[in-house]
XYZ file of C-alpha atoms in Angstrom:
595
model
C 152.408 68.971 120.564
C 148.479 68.386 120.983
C 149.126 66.470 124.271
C 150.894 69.965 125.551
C 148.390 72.594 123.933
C 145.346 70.096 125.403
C 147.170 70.135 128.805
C 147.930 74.434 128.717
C 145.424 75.887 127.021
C 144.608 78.254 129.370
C 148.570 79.526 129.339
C 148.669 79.062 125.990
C 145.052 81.283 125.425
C 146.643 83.848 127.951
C 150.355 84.075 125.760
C 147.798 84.590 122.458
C 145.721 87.535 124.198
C 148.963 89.030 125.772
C 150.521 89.232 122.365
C 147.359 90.407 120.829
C 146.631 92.970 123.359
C 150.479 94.445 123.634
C 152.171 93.367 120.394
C 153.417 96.855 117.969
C 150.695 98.510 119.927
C 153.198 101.781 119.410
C 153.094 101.421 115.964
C 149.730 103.063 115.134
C 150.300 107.115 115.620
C 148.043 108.793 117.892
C 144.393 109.514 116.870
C 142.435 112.759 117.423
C 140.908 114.067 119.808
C 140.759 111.866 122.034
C 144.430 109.926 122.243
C 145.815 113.561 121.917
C 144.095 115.101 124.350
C 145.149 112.586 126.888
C 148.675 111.872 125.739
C 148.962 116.159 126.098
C 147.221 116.243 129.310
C 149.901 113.634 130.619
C 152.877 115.481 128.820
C 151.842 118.660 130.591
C 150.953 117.280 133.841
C 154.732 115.756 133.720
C 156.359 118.787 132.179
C 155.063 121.241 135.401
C 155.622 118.150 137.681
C 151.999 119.015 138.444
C 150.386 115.140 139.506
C 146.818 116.212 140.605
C 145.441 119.008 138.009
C 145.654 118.135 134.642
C 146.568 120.966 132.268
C 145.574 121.341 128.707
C 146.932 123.753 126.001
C 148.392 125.076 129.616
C 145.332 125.699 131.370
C 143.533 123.566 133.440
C 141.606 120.689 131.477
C 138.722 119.069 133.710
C 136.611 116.838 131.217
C 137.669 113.643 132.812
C 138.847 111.928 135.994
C 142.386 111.217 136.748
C 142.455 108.005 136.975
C 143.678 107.085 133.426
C 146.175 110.347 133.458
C 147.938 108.664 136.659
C 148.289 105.323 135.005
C 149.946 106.980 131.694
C 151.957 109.210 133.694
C 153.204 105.757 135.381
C 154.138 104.001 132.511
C 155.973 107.086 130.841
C 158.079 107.520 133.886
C 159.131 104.251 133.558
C 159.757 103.653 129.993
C 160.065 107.149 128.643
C 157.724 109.228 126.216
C 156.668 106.884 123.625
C 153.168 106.144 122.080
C 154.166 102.693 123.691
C 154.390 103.837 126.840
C 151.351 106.010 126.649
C 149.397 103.131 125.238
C 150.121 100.518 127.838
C 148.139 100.976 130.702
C 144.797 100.945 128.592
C 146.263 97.198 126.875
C 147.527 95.577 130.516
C 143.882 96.845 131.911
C 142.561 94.604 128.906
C 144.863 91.996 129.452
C 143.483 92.026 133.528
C 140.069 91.934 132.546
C 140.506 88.425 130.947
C 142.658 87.459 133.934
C 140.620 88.838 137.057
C 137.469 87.585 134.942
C 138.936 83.689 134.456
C 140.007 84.151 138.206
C 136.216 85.466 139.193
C 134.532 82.980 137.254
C 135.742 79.859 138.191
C 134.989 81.034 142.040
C 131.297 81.621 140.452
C 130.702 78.378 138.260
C 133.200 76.370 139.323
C 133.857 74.965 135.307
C 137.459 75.948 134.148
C 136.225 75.275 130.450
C 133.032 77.210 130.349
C 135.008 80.207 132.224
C 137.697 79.892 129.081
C 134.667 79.971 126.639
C 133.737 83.247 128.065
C 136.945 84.532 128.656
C 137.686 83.950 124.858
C 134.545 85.372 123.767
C 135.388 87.976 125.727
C 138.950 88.885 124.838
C 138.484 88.222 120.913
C 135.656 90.567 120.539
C 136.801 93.211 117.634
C 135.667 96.512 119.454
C 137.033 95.629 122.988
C 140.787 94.948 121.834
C 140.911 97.751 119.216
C 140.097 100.215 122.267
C 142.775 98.416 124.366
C 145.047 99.062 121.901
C 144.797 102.703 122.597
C 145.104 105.261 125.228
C 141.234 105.753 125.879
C 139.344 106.100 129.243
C 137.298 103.175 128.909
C 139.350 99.971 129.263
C 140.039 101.247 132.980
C 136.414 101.877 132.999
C 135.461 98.573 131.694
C 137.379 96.354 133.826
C 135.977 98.491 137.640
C 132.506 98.009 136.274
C 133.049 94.299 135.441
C 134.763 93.557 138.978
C 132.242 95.731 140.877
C 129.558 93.516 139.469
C 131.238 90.384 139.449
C 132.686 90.599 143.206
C 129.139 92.118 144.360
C 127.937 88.947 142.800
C 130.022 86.971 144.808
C 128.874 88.661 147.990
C 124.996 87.570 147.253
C 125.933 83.948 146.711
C 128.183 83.653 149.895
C 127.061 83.141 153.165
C 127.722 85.880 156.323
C 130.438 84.192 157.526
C 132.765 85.725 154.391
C 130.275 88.010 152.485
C 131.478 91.404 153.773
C 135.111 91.337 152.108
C 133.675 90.474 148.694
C 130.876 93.829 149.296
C 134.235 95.749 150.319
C 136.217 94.437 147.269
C 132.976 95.473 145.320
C 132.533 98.824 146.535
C 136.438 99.671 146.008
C 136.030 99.159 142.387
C 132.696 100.657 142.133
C 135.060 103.732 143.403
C 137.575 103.011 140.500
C 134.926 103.533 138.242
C 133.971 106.827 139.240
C 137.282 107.316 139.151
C 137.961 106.137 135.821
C 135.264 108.297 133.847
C 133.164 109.900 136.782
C 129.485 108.915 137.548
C 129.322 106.909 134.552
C 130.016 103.653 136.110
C 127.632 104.233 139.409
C 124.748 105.223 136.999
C 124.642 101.928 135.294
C 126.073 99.794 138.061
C 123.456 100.864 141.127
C 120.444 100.451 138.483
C 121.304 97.329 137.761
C 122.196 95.977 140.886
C 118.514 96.888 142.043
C 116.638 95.725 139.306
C 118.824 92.329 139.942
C 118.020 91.997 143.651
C 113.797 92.992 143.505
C 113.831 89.681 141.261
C 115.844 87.727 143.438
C 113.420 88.957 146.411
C 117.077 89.520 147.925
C 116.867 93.590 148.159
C 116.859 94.455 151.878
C 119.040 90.996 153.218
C 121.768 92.609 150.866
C 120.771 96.273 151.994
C 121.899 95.300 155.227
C 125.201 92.742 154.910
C 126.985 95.619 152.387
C 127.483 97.944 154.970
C 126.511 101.084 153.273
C 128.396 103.422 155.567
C 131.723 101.474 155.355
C 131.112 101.115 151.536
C 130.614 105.024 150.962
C 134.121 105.285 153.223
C 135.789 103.005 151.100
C 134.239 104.914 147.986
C 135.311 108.347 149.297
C 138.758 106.911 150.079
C 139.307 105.451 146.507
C 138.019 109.033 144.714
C 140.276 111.302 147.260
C 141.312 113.215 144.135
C 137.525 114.834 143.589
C 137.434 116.495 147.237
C 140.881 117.451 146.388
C 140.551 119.297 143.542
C 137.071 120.766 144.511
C 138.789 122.093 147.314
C 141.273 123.889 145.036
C 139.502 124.574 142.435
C 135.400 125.134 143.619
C 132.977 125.911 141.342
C 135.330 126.046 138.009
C 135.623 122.141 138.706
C 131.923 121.637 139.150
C 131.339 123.792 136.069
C 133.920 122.008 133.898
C 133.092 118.542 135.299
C 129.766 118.041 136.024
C 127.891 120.731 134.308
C 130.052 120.850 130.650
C 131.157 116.623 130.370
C 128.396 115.198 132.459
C 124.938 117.075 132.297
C 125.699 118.497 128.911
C 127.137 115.563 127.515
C 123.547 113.497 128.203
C 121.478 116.336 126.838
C 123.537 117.255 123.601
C 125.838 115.820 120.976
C 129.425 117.437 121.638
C 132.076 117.851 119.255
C 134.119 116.241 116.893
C 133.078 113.400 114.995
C 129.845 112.701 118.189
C 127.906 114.864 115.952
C 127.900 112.184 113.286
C 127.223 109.232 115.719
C 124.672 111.314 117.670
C 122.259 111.231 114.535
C 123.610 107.609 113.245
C 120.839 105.295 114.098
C 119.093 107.159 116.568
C 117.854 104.974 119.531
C 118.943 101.745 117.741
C 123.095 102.728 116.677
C 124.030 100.633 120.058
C 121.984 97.850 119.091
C 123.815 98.008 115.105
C 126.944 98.740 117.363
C 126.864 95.348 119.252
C 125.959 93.731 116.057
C 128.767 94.118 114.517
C 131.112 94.889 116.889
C 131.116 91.292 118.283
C 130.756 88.898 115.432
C 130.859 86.157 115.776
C 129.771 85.971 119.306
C 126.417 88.018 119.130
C 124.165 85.444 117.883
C 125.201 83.090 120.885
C 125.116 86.035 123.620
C 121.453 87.079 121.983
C 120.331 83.143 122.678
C 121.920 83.615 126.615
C 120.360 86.804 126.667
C 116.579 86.052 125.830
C 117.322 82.081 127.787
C 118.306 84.410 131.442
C 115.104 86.142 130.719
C 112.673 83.751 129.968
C 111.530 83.276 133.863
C 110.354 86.986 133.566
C 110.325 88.149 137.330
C 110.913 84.744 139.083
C 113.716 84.358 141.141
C 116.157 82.084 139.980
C 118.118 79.099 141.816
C 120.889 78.260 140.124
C 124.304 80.385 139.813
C 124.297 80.034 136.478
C 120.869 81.544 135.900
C 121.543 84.153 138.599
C 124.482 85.881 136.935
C 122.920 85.254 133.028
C 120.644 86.969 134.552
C 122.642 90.043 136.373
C 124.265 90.032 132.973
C 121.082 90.438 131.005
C 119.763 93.217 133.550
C 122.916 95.221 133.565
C 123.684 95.012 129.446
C 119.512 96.258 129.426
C 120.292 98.924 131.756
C 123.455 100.159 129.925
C 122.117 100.355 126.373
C 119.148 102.027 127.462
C 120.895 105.361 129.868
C 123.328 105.163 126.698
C 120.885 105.378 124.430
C 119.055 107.938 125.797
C 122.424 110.270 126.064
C 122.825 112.416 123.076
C 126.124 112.283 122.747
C 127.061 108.624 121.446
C 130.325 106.855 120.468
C 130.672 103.451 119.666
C 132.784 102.373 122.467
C 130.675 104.247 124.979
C 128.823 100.749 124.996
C 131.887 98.415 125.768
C 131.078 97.911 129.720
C 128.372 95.278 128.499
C 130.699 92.930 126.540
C 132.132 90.956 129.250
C 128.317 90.257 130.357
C 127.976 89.670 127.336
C 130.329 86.924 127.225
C 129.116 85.207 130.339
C 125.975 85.018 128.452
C 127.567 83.357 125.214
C 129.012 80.986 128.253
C 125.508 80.680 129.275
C 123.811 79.661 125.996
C 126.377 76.759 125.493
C 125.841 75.524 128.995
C 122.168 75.594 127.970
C 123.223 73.486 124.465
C 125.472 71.415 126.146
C 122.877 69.937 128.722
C 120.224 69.355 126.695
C 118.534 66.292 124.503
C 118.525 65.559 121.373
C 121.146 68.888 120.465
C 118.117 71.401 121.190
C 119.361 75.415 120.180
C 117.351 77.022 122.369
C 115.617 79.981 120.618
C 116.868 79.027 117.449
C 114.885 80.770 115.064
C 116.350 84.169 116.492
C 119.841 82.056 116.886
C 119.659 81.694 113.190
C 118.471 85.065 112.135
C 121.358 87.052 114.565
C 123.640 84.369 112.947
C 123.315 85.157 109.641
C 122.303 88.801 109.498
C 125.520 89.839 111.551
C 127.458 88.164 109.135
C 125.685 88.868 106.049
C 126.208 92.867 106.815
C 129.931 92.242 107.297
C 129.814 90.598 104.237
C 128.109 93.472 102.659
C 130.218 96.282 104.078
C 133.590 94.095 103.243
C 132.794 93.852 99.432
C 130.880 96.816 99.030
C 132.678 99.342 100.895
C 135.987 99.515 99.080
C 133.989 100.270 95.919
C 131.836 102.801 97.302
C 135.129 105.278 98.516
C 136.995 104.170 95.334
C 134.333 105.416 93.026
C 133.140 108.293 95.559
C 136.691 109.838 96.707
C 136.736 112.756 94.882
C 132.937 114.197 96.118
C 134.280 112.607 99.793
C 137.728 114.557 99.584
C 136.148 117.710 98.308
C 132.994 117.533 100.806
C 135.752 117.313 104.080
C 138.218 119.887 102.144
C 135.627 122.710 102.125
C 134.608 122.375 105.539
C 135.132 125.298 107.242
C 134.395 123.411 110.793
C 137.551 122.693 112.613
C 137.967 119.227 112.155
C 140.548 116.742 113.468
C 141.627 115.579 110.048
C 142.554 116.631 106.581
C 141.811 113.909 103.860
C 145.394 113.014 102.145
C 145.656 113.426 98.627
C 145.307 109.614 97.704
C 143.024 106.625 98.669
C 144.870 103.980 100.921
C 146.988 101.411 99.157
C 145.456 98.244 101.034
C 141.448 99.141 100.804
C 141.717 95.271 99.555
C 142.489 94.064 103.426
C 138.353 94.892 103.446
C 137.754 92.089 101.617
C 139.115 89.687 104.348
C 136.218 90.252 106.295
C 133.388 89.216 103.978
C 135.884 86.115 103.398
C 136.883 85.127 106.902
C 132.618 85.843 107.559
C 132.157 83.314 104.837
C 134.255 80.951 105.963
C 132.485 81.233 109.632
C 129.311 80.557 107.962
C 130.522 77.478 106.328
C 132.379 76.208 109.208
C 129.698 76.489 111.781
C 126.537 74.654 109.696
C 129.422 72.202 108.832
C 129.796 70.993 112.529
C 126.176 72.105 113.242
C 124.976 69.442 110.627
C 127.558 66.818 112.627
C 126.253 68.179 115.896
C 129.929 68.169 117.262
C 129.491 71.190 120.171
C 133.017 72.178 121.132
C 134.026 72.957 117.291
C 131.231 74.912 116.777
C 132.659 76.974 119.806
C 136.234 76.861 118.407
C 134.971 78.272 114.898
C 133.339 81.016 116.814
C 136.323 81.507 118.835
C 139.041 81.162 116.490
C 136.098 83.507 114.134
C 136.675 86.036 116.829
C 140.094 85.542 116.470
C 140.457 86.059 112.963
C 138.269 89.409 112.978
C 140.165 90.651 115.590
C 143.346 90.788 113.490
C 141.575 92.383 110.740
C 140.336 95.399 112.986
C 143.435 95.778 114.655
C 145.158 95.986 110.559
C 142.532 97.761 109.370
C 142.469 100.402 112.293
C 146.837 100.328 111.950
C 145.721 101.201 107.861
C 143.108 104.004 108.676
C 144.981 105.805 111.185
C 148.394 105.564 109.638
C 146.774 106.828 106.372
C 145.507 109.744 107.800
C 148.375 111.007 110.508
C 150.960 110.144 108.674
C 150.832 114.024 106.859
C 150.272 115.611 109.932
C 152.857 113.646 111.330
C 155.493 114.819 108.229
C 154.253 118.074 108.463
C 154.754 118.381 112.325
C 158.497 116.914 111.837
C 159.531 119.494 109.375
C 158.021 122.151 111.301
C 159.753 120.902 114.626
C 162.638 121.100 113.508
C 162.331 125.113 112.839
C 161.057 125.819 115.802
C 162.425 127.846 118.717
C 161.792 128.665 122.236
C 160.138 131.734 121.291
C 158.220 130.405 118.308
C 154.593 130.673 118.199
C 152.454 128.251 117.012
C 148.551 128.279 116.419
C 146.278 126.214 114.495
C 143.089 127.185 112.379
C 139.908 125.257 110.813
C 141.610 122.054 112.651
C 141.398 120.408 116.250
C 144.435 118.277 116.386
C 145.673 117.601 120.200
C 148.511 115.304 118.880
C 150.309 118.050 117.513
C 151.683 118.577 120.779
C 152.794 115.936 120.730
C 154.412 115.141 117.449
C 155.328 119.164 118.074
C 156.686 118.718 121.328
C 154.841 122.120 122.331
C 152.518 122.361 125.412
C 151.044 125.447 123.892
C 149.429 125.601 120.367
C 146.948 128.418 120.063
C 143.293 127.330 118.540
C 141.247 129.479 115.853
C 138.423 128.393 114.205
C 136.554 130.452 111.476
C 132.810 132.085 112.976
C 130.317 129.250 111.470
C 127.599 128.335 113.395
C 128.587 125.496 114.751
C 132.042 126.888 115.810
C 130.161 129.898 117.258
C 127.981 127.367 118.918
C 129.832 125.185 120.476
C 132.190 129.027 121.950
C 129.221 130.013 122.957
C 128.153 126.892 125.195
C 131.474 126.727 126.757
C 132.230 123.320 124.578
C 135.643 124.830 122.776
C 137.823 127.367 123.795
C 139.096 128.515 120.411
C 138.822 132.101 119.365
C 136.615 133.214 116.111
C 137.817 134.667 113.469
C 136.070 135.794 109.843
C 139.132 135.955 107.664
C 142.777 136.091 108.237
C 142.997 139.617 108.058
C 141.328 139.371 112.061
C 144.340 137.503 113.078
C 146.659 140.169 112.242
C 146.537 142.101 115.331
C 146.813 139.153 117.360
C 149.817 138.082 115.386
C 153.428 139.981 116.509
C 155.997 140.491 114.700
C 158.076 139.702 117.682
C 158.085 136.652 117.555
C 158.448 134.079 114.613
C 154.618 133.363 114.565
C 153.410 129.656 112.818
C 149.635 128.959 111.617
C 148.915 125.131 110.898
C 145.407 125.352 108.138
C 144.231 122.193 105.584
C 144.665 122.930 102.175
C 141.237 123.219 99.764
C 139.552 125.675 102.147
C 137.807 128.631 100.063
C 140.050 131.427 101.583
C 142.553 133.559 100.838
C 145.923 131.990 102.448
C 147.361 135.582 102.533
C 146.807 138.919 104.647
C 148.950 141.626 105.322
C 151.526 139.773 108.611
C 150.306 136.242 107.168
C 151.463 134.221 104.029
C 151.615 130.966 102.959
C 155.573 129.260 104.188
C 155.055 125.844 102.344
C 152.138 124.021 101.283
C 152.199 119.868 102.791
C 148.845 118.633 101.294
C 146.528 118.224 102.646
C 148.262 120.930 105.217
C 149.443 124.243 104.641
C 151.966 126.205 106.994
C 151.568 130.139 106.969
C 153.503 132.441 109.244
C 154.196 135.878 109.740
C 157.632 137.659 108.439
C 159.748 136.296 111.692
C 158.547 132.559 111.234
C 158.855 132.712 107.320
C 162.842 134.403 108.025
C 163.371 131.886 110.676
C 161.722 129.020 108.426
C 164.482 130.253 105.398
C 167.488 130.709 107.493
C 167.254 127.165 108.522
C 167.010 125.761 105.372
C 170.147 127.965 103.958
């Protein structure tokens, strides 16, 4: 059994990232906004048998490329509507980015184990497969960006005889990119490219072998769908695009939960992002990091220090543009992990060849080591306390909200807030496991602790994420199921002091009408052309927008200091932490059904 899993480790590393990556990935429901609004977009798109404009709430939604839409739309065709289905593309464009990267990287270094380290690193980083795992824009993203770079790469290390293709292959994905999640990709890509190339004295020689005005053909080709749809639609496109998702999205915090991220560490929450988002790997990839760096602005001869240090420009270039954009996520940062990864690779090449079992920057090795771990540690055991013994000022704070929000706390805490504890355990054994093999100076199982580290937290996130999000859909989800099965052509149904996109789904509705009540953040973000709900003051102002024609429902959360009642509006049945209200038709239509 050794013998085999010596002989196929790489098949056998590819069958355990396959499973990890695709395994029950249906089973979580679909998050808001973000999985909603795309699994809608899709539904609609497939619903009109409309494959170039995506629709929204059955009106043209134009906040992001079409790349991702096409690939759902794919997979849903094929296997039917599921949250499987619609989750799929996003895992197999995981799954290729270990793949293509393995593939890439032996071409680069020529070293089938070092190109497994990194590929592991890679592929069991917490963040990176927990976004896989769902139907979000930047897996796709993350995998162009990674082969632009890594095939442009290529191109500068081979000679003119068989350079061009690998500029070609390299500006095709740079296209991807932009058509993945717009100018995104090309604004960290180019930047780092030329930083790369003035230190490798290498500029104009590459200027002139990528043959620009082939490469912007080959660009335009790829992203056919923009002059398309600009063609259609004009200046509502370049509004909606550019101006709203693009311009506005750099200069202010959006919606939703952004707000909260936006003023969550300021400059530094990608830096506390990366730090825990890819323990146990961050302490190495720090090491590679400051190691491609330490020539300063001398060129470098190797490969290996060549691509640490395209790595270390482009991770430098992307945390900085990201960090400077007000609106911040955690997973806006995850194009830097695979170069990340090739610089964990690079650190042990560094440990490997060297005397005497020299850590190269080890003071800083140390310190990353242990204060990465030590926080998980901290969060793990302290964490579960801290909502236990603060749930009822947490419920209560999110209850009285009167800014639509995607979620409505349920009534009681999570049964497995224990799973938490895991973490500060499997971080503890980590720590023990490492100086034990440190101490012995045996190099390959301090790489397999990290690894199989990775491993470990990896399952965790993906529970503890399958926990979270099945905690709180699961009485939307309820709700939605009772009220489907009520529901009629003709029925009406609207939504107020929530944003929940997967209704339509779980709803099976391409139309849900959106009300929010006239705070000032609701009126702010109407005002700047962010939402497209309609204010209200009190549910006496949705009265004459109600009609009694039609059986009329109106999703709320419960605990909101209103009164649930006005003259066409009552309360039909209350589904903590939801409430259902309807006019006269919806609550006769709601009654007949039951009888």
């Amino acid at each position: 059994m050794y013998n085999f899993l010596k002989k196929n480790i790489f098949l056998v590393f590819i069958i355990s990232v396959a499973l990890m990556y695709l395994l029950f990935i249906g089973a979580t429901p679909l998050f808001d906004r973000d999985e909603g609004y795309y699994v809608s977009v899709v539904m609609n798109m497939l619903n009109n048998h409309n494959y170039l404009l995506p629709i929204y709430n059955n009106e043209y939604w134009l906040e992001k490329p079409i790349l991702l839409y096409w690939l759902i739309q794919t997979s849903t065709l094929l296997l039917g509507k599921s949250i499987f289905a619609f989750r799929l593309p996003a895992a197999c464009c995981g799954v290729l980015l270990i793949l293509s990267m393995n593939f890439l990287l032996r071409k680069i270094i020529k070293d089938k184990t070092l190109s497994l380290i990194i590929c592991a690193s890679i592929a069991f980083m917490p963040l990176l497969i927990v976004i896989s795992r769902t139907t979000m824009i930047d897996i796709p993203l993350v995998l162009s960006t990674t082969l632009t770079l890594l095939c442009f790469f290529i191109a500068t290390e081979r000679d003119k005889s068989c350079d061009r293709k690998w500029y070609y292959f390299s500006w095709f994905f740079l296209g991807l990119s932009f058509l993945a999640k717009g100018p995104v990709g090309v604004a960290i890509i180019l930047p780092a490219m030329f930083i790369y190339l003035l230190i490798q004295r290498r500029f104009w020689h590459v200027f002139f072998r990528a043959n620009i005005p082939v490469g912007i053909l080959i660009f335009c080709f790829v992203n056919f769908w923009y002059f398309i749809v600009f063609w259609k639609l004009g200046y509502k496109f370049w509004n909606d695009f550019f101006i709203q998702q693009i311009f506005n999205r750099s200069s202010k915090s959006l919606v939703g939960g952004t707000a909260i991220f936006a003023n969550l560490g300021g400059a530094f929450f990608y830096i506390a992002t990366i730090l825990l988002t890819t323990i146990p790997f961050i302490a190495p990839a720090v090491s590679g990091f400051l190691l491609a760096l330490n020539k300063g602005l001398e060129s470098r001869e190797s490969t290996w220090d060549k691509l640490a240090l395209l790595s270390a420009v482009f991770s430098i270039i992307t945390i900085i543009i990201f960090s400077l954009s007000a609106t911040k996520l955690p997973y806006y940062i995850l194009p830097i992990y695979p170069f990340l990864g090739i610089l964990v690779g690079y650190f042990w090449l560094n440990v490997k060849t060297s005397n005497n079992f020299f850590i190269p920057y080890k003071s800083v090795f140390w310190t990353i080591f242990y204060l990465s771990s030590l926080l998980i540690i901290v969060v793990s055991f302290v964490a579960p306390f801290a909502i236990y013994f603060g749930w009822d000022s947490i419920s209560n704070a999110v209850s009285q909200d009167f800014n639509p929000t995607e979620y409505a706390l349920p009534a009681t805490l999570p049964n497995y807030l224990w799973i938490l504890f895991l973490l500060g355990i499997v971080s503890i054994l980590v720590i023990f496991l490492f100086k034990y093999f440190y101490r012995r100076k045996n190099i390959n199982f301090m790489i397999l602790t990290t690894i199989v580290g990775g491993f470990l937290y990896s399952l965790l996130a993906i529970l503890i994420f399958f926990i979270s999000i099945s905690w709180l859909q699961t009485p939307a989800i309820n709700m939605a199921t009772e009220l489907k099965s009520k529901l009629t052509k003709n029925s009406v149904v609207s939504e107020l002091a929530i944003m929940k996109p997967s209704l339509h789904y779980y709803l099976n509705t391409d139309k849900i009408n959106d009300y929010a009540f006239a705070t000032e953040y609701a009126k702010s973000n109407k005002a700047q052309g962010i939402e497209n709900y309609t204010i209200i003051n009190n549910l006496n102002e949705l009265d004459a927008k109600v009609s009694n024609k039609y059986p009329h429902y109106l999703i709320t959360r419960d605990g909101l200091d209103i009164d649930y009642k006005s003259k066409n509006i009552s309360v039909i049945k209350n589904l903590h932490p939801y409430i259902i209200l309807g006019n006269n038709k919806a609550k006769q239509q709601w009654k007949n059904h039951n009888s």
